[in-house]
Coordinates of N, CA and C in Angstrom, one line a residue:
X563 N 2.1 16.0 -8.7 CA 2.8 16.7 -7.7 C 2.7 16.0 -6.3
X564 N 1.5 15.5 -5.7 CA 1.9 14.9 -4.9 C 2.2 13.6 -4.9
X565 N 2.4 12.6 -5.7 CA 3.4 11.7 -5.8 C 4.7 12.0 -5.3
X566 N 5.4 13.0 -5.5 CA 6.3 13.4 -5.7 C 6.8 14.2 -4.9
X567 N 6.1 14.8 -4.0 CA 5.9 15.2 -2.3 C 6.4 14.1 -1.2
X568 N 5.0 12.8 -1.6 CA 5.3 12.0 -1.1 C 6.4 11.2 -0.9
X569 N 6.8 10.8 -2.2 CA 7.6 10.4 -2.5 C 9.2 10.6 -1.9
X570 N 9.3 11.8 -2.5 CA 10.3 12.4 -1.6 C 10.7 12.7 0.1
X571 N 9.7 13.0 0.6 CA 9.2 12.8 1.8 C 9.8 11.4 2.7
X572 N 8.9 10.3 2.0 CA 9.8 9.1 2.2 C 11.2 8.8 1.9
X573 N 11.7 8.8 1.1 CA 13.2 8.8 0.6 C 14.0 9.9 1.4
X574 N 13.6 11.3 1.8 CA 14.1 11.4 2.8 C 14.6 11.3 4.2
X575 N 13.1 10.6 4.7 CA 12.7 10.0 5.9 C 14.0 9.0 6.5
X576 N 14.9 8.7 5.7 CA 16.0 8.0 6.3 C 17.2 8.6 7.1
X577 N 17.0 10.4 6.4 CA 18.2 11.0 7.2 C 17.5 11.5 8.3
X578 N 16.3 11.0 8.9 CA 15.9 10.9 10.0 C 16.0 9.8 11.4
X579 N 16.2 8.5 10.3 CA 15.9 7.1 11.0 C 17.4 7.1 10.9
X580 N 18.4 6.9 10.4 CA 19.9 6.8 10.1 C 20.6 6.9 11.9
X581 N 20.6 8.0 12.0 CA 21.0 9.0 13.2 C 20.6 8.3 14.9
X582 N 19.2 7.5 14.4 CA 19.0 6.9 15.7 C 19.3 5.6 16.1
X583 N 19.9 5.3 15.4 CA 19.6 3.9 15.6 C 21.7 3.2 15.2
X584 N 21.4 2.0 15.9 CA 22.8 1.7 16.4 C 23.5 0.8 15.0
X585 N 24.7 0.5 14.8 CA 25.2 0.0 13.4 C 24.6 -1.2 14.3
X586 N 25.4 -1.4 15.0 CA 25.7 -3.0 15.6 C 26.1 -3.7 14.7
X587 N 25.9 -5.3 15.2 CA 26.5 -6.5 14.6 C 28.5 -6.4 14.6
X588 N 29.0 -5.4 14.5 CA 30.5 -5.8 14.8 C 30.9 -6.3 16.4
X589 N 30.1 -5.9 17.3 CA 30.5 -5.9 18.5 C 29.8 -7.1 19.8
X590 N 28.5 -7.5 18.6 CA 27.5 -8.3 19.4 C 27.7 -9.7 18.4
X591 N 28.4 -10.9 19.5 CA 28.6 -11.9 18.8 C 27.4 -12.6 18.5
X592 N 26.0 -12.4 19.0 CA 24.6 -12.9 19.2 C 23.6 -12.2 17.7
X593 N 24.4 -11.2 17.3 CA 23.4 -10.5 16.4 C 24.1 -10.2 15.4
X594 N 23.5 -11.4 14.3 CA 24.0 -10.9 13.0 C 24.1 -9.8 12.0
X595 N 22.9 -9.0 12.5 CA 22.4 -7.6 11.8 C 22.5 -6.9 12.4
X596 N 22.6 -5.7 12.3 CA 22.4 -4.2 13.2 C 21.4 -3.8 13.0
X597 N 20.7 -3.3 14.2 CA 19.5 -2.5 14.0 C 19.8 -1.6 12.5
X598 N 20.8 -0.5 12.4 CA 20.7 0.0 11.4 C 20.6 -0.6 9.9
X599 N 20.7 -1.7 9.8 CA 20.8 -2.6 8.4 C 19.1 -3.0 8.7
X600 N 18.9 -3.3 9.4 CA 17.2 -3.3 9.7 C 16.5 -2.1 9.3
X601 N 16.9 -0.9 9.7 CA 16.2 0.0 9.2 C 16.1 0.2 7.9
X602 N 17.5 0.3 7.5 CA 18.0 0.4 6.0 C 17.1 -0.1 5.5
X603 N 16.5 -1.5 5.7 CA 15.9 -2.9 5.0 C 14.1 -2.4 5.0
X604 N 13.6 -1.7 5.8 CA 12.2 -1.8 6.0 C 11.9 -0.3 5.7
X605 N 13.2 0.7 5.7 CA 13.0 1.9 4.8 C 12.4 1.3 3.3
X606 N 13.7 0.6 2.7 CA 13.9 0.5 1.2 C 12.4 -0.3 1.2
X607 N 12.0 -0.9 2.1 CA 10.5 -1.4 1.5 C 9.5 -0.6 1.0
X608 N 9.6 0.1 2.4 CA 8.6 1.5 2.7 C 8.6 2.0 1.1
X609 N 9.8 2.5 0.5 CA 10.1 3.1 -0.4 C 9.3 2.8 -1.8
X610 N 9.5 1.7 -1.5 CA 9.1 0.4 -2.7 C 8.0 0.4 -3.1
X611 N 7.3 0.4 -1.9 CA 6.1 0.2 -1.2 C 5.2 1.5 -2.0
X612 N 5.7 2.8 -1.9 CA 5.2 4.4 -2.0 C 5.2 4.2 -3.6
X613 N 6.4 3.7 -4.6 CA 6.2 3.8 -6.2 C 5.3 3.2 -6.4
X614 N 5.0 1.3 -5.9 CA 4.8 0.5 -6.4 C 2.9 0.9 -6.4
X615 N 2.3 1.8 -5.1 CA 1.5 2.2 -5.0 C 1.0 3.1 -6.1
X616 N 1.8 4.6 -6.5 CA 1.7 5.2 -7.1 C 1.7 5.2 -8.7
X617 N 2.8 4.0 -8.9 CA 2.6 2.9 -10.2 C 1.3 2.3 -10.9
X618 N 0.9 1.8 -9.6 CA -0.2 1.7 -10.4 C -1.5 2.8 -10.4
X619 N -1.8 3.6 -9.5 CA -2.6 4.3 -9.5 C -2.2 5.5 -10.9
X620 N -1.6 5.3 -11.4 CA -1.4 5.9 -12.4 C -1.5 5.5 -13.9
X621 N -1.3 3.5 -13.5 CA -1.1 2.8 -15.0 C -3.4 2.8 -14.7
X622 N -4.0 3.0 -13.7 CA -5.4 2.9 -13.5 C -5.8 4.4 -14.4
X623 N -5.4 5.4 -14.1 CA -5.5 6.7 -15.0 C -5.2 6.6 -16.5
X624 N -4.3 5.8 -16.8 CA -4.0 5.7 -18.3 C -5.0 4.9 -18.9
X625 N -5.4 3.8 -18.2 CA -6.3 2.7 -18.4 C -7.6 3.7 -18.7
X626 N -7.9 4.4 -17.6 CA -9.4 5.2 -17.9 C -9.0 6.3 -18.9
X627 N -8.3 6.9 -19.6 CA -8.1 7.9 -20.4 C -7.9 7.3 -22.1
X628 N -7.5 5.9 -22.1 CA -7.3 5.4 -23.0 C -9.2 4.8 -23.2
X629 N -9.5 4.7 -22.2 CA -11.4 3.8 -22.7 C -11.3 5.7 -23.3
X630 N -11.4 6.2 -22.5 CA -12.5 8.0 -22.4 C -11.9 7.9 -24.1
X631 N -10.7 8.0 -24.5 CA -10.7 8.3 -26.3 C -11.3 7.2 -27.5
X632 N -11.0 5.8 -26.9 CA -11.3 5.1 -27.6 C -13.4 5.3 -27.5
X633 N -13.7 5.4 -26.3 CA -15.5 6.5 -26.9 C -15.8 7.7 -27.5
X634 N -14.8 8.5 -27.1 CA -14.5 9.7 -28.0 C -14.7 10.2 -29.6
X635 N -13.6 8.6 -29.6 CA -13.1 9.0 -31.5 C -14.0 8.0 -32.2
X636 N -14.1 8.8 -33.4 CA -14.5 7.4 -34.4 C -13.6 6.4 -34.2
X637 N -14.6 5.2 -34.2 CA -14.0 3.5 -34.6 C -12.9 3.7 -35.3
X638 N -13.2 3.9 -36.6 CA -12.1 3.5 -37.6 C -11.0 4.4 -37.4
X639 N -10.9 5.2 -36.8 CA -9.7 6.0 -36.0 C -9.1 5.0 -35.5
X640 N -9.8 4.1 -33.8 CA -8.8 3.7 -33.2 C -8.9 2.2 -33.8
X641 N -9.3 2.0 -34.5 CA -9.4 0.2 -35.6 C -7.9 0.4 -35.8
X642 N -7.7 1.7 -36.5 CA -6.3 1.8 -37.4 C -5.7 1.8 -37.1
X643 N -5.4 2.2 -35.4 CA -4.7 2.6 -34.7 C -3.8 4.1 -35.0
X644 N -4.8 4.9 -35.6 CA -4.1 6.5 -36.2 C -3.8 6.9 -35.5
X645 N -4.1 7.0 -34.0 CA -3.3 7.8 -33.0 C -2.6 6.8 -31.9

């Protein structure tokens, strides 16, 4: 759940930054980007940033739940690979 808070939260956070900030670049012969293509760019990191985080703290949970059964069960359970 709170992945997904978060998550969200971020991915929204754009129709916040969108509104302030200027397109540019059609009217400024010196600046090839617009602030707003900046933002766009260092949002979509942010973004990136929030899964890539929560990716793995999650493949770290499977990791520990996968040792917790393999001590759990009999050997020759997980030898066989029966579950």
């Amino acid at each position: 759940e709170e992945w997904r808070n978060d998550v969200n939260e971020e991915i929204d956070s754009i129709n916040q930054i969108l509104p302030t900030v200027d397109a540019g670049g059609y009217y400024d012969e010196y600046d090839d980007e617009g602030e707003m293509a900046r933002a766009i760019r260092t949002w979509i990191r942010s973004v990136l940033g929030e899964i890539i985080r929560y990716k793995a703290q999650h493949q770290h949970l499977l990791d520990e739940a996968a040792t917790s059964l393999e001590l759990a069960l009999p050997r020759d359970i997980v030898m066989n690979n029966v579950l």
